Coordinates of C-alpha atoms and ligand atoms in Angstrom, one line a residue:
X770 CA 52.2 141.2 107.8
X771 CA 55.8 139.9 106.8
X772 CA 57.8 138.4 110.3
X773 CA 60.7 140.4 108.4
X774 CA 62.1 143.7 109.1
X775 CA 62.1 147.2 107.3
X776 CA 66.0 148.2 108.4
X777 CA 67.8 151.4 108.2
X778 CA 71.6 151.5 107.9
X779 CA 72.6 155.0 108.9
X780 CA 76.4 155.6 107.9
X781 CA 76.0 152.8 105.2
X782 CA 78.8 154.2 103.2
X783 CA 81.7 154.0 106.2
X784 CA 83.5 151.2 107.8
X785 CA 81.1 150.0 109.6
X786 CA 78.2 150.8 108.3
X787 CA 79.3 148.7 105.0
X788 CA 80.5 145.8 107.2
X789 CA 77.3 146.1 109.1
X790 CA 75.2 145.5 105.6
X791 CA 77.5 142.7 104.8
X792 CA 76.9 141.2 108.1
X793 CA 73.0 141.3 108.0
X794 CA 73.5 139.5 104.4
X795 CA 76.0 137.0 105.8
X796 CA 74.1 136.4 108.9
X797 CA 71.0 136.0 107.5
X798 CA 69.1 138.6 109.8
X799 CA 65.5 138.6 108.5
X800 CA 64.9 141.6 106.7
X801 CA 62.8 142.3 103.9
X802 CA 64.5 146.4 103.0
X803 CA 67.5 147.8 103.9
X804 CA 67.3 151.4 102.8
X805 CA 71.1 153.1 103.2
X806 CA 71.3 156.5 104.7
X807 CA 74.9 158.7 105.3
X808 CA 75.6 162.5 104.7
X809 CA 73.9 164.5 101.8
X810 CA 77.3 164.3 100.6
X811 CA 76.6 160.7 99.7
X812 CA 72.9 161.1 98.9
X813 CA 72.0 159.6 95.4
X814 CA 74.5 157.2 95.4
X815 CA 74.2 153.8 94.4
X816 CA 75.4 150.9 96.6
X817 CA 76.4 147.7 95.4
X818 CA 73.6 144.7 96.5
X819 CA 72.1 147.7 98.8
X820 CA 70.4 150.5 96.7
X821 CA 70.3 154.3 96.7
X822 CA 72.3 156.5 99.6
X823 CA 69.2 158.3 101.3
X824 CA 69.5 161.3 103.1
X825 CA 67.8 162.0 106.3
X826 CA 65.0 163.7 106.8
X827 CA 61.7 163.7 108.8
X828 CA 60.1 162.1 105.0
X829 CA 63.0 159.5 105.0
X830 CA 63.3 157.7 108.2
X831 CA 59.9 156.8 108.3
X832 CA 58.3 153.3 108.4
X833 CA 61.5 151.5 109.9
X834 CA 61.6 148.5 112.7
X835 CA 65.3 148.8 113.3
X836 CA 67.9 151.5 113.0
X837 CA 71.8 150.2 113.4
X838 CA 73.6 154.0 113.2
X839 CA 77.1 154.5 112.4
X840 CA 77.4 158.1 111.2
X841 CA 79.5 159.8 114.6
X842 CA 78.0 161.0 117.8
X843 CA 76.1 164.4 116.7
X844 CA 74.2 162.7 113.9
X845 CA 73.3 160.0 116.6
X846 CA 71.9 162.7 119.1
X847 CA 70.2 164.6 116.3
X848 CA 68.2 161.2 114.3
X849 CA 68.6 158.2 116.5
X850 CA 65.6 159.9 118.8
X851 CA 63.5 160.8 115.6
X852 CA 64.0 157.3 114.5
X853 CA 62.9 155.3 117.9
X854 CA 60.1 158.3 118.1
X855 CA 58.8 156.9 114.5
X856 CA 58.8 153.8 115.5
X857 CA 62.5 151.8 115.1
X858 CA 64.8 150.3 117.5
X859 CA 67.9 152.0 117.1
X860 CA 71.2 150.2 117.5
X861 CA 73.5 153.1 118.0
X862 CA 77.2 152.9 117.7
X863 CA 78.5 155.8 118.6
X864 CA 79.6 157.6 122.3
X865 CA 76.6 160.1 122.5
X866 CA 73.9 157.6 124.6
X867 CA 76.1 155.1 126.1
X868 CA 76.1 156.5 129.8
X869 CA 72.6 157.6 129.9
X870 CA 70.7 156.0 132.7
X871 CA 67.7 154.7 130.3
X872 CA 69.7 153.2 127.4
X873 CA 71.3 149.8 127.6
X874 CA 74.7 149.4 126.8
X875 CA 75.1 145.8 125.5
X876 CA 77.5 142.9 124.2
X877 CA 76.1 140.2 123.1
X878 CA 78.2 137.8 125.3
X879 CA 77.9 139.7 128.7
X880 CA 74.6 141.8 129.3
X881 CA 71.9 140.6 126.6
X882 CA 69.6 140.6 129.5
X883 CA 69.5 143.9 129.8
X884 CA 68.2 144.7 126.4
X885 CA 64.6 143.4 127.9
X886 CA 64.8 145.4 131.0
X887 CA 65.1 148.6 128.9
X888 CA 62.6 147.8 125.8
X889 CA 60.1 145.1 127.2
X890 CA 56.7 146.3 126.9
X891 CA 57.6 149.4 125.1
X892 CA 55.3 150.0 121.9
X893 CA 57.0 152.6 120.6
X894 CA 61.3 152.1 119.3
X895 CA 64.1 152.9 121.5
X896 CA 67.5 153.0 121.6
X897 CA 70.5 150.6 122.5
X898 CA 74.4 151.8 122.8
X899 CA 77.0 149.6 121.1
X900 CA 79.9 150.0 123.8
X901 CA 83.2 151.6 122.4
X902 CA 85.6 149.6 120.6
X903 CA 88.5 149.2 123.3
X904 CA 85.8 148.4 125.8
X905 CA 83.7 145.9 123.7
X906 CA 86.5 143.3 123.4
X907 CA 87.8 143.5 127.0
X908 CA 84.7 143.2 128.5
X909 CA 83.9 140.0 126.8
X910 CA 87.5 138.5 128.4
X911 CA 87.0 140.0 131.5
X912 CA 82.9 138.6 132.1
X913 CA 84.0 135.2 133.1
X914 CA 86.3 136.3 135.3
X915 CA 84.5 138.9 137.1
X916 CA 81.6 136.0 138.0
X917 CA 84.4 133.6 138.8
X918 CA 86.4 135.9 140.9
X919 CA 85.2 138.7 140.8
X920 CA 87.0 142.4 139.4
X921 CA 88.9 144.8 142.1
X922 CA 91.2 146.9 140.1
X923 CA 91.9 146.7 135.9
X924 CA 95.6 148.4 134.7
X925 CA 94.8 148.8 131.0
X926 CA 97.0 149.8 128.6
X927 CA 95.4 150.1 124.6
X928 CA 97.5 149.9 121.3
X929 CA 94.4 151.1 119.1
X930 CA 94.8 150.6 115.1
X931 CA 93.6 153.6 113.0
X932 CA 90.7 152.1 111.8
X933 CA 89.1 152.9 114.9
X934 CA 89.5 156.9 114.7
X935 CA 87.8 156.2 110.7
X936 CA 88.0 155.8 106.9
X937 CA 90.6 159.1 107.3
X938 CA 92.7 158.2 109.3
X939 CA 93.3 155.0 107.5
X940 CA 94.2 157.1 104.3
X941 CA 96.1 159.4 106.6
X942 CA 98.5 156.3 108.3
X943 CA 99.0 154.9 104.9
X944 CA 99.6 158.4 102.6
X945 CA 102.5 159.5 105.5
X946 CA 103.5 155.8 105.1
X947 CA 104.2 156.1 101.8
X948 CA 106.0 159.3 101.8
X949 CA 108.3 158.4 104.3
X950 CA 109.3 155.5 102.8
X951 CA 109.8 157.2 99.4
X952 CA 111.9 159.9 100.7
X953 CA 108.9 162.3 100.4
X954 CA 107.9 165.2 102.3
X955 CA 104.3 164.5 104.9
X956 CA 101.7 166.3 104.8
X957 CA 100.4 168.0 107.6
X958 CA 98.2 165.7 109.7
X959 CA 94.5 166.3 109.7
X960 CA 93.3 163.8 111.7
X961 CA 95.6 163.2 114.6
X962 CA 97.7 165.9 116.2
X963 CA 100.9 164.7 115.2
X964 CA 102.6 162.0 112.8
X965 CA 101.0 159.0 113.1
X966 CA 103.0 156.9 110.4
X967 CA 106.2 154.9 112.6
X968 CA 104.9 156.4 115.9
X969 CA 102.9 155.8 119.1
X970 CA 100.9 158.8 120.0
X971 CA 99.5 158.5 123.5
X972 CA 96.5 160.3 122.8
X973 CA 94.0 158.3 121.5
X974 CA 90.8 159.9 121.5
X975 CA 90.8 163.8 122.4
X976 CA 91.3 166.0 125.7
X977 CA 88.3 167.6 127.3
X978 CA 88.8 171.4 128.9
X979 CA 91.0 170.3 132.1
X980 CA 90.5 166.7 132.1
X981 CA 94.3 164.8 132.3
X982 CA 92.3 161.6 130.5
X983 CA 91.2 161.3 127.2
X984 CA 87.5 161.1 126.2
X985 CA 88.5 157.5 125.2
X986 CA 90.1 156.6 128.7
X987 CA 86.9 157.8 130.3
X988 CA 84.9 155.3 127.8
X989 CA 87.1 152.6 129.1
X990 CA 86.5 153.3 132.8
X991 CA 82.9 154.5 132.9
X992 CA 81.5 151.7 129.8
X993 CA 83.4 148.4 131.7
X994 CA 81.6 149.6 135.3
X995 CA 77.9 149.7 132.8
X996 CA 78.8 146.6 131.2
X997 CA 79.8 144.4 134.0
X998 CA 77.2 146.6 136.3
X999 CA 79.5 147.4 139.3
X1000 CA 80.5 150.7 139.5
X1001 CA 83.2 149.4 142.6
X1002 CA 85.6 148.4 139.8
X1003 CA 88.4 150.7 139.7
X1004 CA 90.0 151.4 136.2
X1005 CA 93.2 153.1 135.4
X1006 CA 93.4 153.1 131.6
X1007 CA 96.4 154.5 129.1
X1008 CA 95.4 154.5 125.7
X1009 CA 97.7 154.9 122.7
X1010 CA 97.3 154.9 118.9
X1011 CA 99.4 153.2 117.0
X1012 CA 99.8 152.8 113.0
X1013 CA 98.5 149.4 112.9
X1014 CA 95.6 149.6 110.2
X1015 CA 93.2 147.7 111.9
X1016 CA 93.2 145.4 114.9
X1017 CA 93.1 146.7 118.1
X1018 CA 95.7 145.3 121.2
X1019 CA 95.1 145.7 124.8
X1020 CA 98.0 144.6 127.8
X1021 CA 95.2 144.1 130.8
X1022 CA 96.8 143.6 134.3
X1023 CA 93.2 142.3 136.0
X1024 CA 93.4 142.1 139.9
X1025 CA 90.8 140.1 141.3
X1026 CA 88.9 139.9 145.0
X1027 CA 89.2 136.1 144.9
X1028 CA 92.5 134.0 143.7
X1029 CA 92.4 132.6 140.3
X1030 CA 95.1 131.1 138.8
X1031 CA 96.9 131.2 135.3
X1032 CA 95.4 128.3 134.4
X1033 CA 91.9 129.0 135.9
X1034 CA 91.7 131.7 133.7
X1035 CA 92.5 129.9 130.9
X1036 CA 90.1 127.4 131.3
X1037 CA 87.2 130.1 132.5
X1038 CA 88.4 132.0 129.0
X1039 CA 88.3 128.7 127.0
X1040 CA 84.5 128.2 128.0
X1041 CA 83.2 131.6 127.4
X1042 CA 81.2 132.5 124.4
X1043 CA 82.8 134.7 121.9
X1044 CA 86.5 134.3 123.1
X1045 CA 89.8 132.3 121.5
X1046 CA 92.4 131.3 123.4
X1047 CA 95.9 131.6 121.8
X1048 CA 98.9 130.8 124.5
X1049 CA 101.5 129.1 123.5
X1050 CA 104.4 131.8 123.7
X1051 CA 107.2 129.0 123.7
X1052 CA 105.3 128.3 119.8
X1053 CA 105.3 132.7 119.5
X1054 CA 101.6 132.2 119.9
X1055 CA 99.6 134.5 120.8
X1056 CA 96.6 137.0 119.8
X1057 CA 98.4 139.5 117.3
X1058 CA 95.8 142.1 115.0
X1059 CA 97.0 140.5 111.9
X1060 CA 95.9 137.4 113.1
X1061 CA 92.2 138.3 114.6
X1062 CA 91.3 140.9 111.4
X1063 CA 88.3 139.2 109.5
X1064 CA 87.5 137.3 112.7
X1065 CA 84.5 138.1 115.2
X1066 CA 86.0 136.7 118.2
X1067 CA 88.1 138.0 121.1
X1068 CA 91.4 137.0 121.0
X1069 CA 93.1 136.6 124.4
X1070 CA 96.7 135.2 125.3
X1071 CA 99.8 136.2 127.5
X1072 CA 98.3 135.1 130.4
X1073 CA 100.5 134.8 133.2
X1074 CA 100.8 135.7 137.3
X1075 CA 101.5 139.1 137.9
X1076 CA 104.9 139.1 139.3
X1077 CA 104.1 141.7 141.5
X1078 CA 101.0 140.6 143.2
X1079 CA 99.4 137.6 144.1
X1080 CA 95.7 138.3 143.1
X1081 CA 96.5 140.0 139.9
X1082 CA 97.1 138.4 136.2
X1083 CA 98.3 140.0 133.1
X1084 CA 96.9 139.0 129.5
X1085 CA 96.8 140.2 126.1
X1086 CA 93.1 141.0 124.3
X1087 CA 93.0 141.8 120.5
X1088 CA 90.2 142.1 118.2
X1089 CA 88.9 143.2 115.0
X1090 CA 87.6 146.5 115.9
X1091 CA 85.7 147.0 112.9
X1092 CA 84.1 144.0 113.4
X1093 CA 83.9 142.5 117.4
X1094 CA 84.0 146.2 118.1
X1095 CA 81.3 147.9 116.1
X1096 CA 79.5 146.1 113.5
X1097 CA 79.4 142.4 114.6
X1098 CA 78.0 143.4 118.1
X1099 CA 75.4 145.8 116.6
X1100 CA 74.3 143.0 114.8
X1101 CA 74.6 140.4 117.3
X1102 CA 72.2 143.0 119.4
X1103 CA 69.9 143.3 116.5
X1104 CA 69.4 139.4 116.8
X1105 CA 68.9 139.6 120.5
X1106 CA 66.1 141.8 119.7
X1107 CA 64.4 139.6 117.1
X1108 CA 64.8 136.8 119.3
X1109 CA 63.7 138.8 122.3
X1110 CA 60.5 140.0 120.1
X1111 CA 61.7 143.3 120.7
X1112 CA 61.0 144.2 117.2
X1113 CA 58.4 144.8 116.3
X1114 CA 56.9 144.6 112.7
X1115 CA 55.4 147.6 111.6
X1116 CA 51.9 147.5 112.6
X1117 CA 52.7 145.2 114.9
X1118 CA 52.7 145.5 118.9
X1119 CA 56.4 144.1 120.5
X1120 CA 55.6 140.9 122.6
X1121 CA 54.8 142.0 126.2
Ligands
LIG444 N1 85.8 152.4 113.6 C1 85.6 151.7 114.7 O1 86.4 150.8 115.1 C2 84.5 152.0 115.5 C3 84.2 151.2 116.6 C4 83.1 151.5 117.4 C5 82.3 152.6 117.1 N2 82.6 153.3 116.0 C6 81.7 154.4 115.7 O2 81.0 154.2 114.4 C7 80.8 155.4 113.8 C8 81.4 155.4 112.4 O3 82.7 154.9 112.3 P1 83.4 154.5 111.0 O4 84.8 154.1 111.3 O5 82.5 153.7 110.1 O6 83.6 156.0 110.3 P2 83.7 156.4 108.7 O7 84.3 155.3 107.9 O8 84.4 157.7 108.7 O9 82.2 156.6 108.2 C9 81.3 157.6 108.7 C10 79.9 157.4 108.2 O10 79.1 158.4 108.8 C11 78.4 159.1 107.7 N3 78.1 160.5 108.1 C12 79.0 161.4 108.5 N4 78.3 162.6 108.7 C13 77.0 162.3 108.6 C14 75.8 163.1 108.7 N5 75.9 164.4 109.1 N6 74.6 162.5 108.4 C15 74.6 161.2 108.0 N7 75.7 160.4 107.9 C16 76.9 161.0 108.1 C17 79.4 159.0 106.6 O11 78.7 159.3 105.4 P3 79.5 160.0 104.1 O12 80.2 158.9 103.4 O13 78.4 160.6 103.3 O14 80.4 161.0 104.6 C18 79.8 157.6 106.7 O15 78.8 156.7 106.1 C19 81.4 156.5 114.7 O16 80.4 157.0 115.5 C20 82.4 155.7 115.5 O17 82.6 156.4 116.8 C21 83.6 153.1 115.2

């Protein structure tokens, strides 16, 4: 029995999903098949270094160890159970299991224990969530200074890049770009509800039926309390999409319960795993999403006293977030579980 895994990338032909089968490759994650999945659309296709675009089926998704999905919420609720029920772990990146009560919700950096409490001793697959985007990156700023000082109150403020809404909305940012700066009438937007090309719409994500948040506010508020596991945290959270391509910016005003100074943070920030400091703004340094694109760290800078109270800082967090937001951290997961034994081989029983 090979140590190496049988590995199903489902959404192989999107963002993530290709960055995710570039990572594995890169990363060297011990695999001996990746098989691509996405919609029947895709199915037949050939991918570079990968292989054929399978569809799913019940004949398809058999035989698999691990499962890292990308492919939206509904395909999510519909294969990632029929994938852990035949047998995979399933790293799931989108929304639809992140807040149920049996499924970790893991970054690498801040909860890997709690990959173990869910999936020790299981003999059958399960499932992980891979947090939201906006959520992923903060949360990795915010760990050291929630054990230092602990978290009473987060301000949030997001300036998300398209990238994060999908490959559409990319083409969408960039074709309205074009025609407005060649005199050219736009299209009617298809993605977002309104121009998004030279704008800032403060609507990222979408309304629920009388709900004054958006779905992606709620992620924000509900994921950090999961994460950080203290659901005493109080979260107020505006978040806006702006036409930056990729890259997304957060302005963080973090109150804590104990004092911790400018510096403090600095230095807590400058330990932690994962995390570049860049805060110099007399040198107009500081985390920009030009600058942290094609990187898999958390960028953090602007960190200063808030003015206005004495237990409260403000700071800047940027990341990729196709990268430290969604494919980096489902792969950074999927090596938790190897090195866990979490995985296990077909044929093989996980290590109790
Ligand atoms: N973009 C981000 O920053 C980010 C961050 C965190 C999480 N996520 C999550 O990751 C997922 C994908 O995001 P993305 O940006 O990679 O989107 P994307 O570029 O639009 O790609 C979507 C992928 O899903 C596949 N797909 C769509 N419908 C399917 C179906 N019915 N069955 C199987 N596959 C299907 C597509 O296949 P076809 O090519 O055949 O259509 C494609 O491979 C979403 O759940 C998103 O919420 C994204």
């Amino acid at each position: 029995m090979s140590e190496d895994y049988r590995v199903a990338v489902v959404g192989a032909t999107g963002q993530v999903g290709s960055l995710m089968l570039q990572l594995l490759r890169e990363r060297e994650f011990p695999v001996r098949e990746v098989v691509p999945f996405a919609s029947e659309r895709s199915a037949g296709r050939d991918l570079e270094r990968v292989g054929t675009v399978q569809a799913l089926t019940e004949d398809t998704i058999q035989g698999f160890d691990l499962a890292l999905f990308s492919a939206g919420g509904s395909t999510s609720g519909e294969w990632a159970p029929r994938f852990a029920q035949a047998g995979a772990v399933v790293v799931d990146n989108s929304s639809r299991w992140r807040m149920s009560d049996e499924v970790p919700l893991v970054v690498a950096e801040v909860n890997p224990e709690a990959l173990a409490r869910a999936l020790q001793g299981a003999s059958h697959g399960g499932i992980v969530a891979n947090p939201n985007c906006s959520t992923m990156q903060m949360v990795v700023a915010l760990k050291p200074i929630h054990d230092a000082a602990g978290i009473e109150r987060l301000v949030i403020s997001t300036y998300q890049a398209v990238s994060g809404t999908g490959k559409k909305a990319v083409d969408e940012l960039l074709d309205q770009s074009h025609a407005l700066l060649h005199d050219m009438e736009i299209a009617p937007p298809q993605v977002y509800p309104h121009q998004i090309a030279f704008n800032a719409l403060p609507h990222a994500g979408s309304f629920a039926p009388g709900d004054d948040h958006t779905d992606e506010e709620r992620k924000l508020i509900d994921e950090t309390r999961k994460i950080l596991g203290d659901p005493s945290i109080r979260v107020s959270a505006t978040c806006v999409r702006v036409p930056v391509v990729n890259g997304h910016s957060e302005a963080v005003n973090v109150q804590t319960r104990e004092p911790l100074s400018p510096e403090g943070a600095r230095e807590l920030l400058r330990a932690a795993p994962g995390i570049t400091v860049a805060d110099d703004p007399d040198a107009a340094l500081y985390p920009l999403a030009t600058l942290a694109t094609g990187h898999d760290d958390v960028f953090v800078g602007r960190i200063r006293r808030d003015p206005g109270h004495e237990r409260a800082l403000d700071m800047w967090i940027v990341a990729d977030n196709l990268r430290k937001g969604a494919a980096t951290n489902a792969v950074q997961i999927a090596e938790l579980l190897h090195a866990q034994g979490l995985i296990a081989p077909r044929g093989a029983p996980a290590a109790a």
